[in-house]
XYZ file of C-alpha atoms in Angstrom:
67
model
C -3.494 5.589 16.493
C -3.837 2.830 13.872
C -4.149 3.726 10.219
C -7.769 4.130 9.122
C -7.890 2.206 5.864
C -11.436 3.413 5.157
C -9.995 6.931 4.899
C -7.129 5.641 2.730
C -9.633 3.963 0.409
C -11.704 7.148 0.178
C -8.653 9.234 -0.741
C -6.916 6.583 -2.825
C -6.466 8.636 -5.991
C -4.643 11.365 -4.062
C -2.601 9.005 -1.897
C -1.458 6.447 -4.436
C 0.925 8.897 -6.138
C 3.372 8.922 -3.231
C 2.861 5.203 -2.700
C 3.806 4.590 -6.335
C 7.112 6.348 -5.715
C 7.656 4.322 -2.524
C 6.939 0.980 -4.209
C 8.044 1.345 -7.813
C 7.918 -2.367 -8.579
C 4.119 -2.352 -8.556
C 2.500 -1.894 -11.968
C -0.366 0.368 -13.022
C -2.583 -2.712 -13.056
C -1.500 -3.530 -9.489
C -2.485 -0.045 -8.325
C -5.846 -0.286 -10.073
C -6.505 -3.652 -8.408
C -5.443 -2.429 -4.959
C -7.793 0.595 -5.025
C -7.080 1.401 -1.371
C -7.620 -2.143 -0.095
C -5.012 -2.969 2.543
C -5.136 -6.737 1.992
C -4.588 -6.315 -1.737
C -1.722 -3.881 -1.161
C -0.084 -6.244 1.320
C -0.439 -9.144 -1.128
C 1.134 -7.139 -3.955
C 4.007 -6.029 -1.713
C 4.634 -9.649 -0.736
C 4.523 -10.727 -4.377
C 6.828 -8.020 -5.745
C 9.239 -7.580 -2.829
C 9.296 -11.049 -1.256
C 8.353 -9.740 2.192
C 6.467 -11.698 4.822
C 2.857 -10.675 5.431
C 3.876 -9.040 8.710
C 6.642 -7.025 7.036
C 4.365 -5.897 4.197
C 1.621 -4.862 6.659
C 4.107 -2.949 8.796
C 5.514 -1.067 5.816
C 2.060 -0.246 4.437
C 0.868 1.028 7.818
C 4.052 3.052 8.328
C 3.751 4.648 4.902
C 0.118 5.672 5.251
C 0.449 6.606 8.941
C 2.632 9.525 7.819
C -0.241 11.002 5.780
């Protein structure tokens, strides 16, 4: 089942803690801007880690699919 990003957005404050550990290069400002938005998270992962869009989407989905 695909990740439901509406649920992620609704629970962002609880979920971002583990994500911060996973992706330590993202700043507090990055996390505030992302606010549970998949496209913003993917863009920040691309920017900070140099991944392709596909790679960043895959990693984001994999991380939040485990929740």
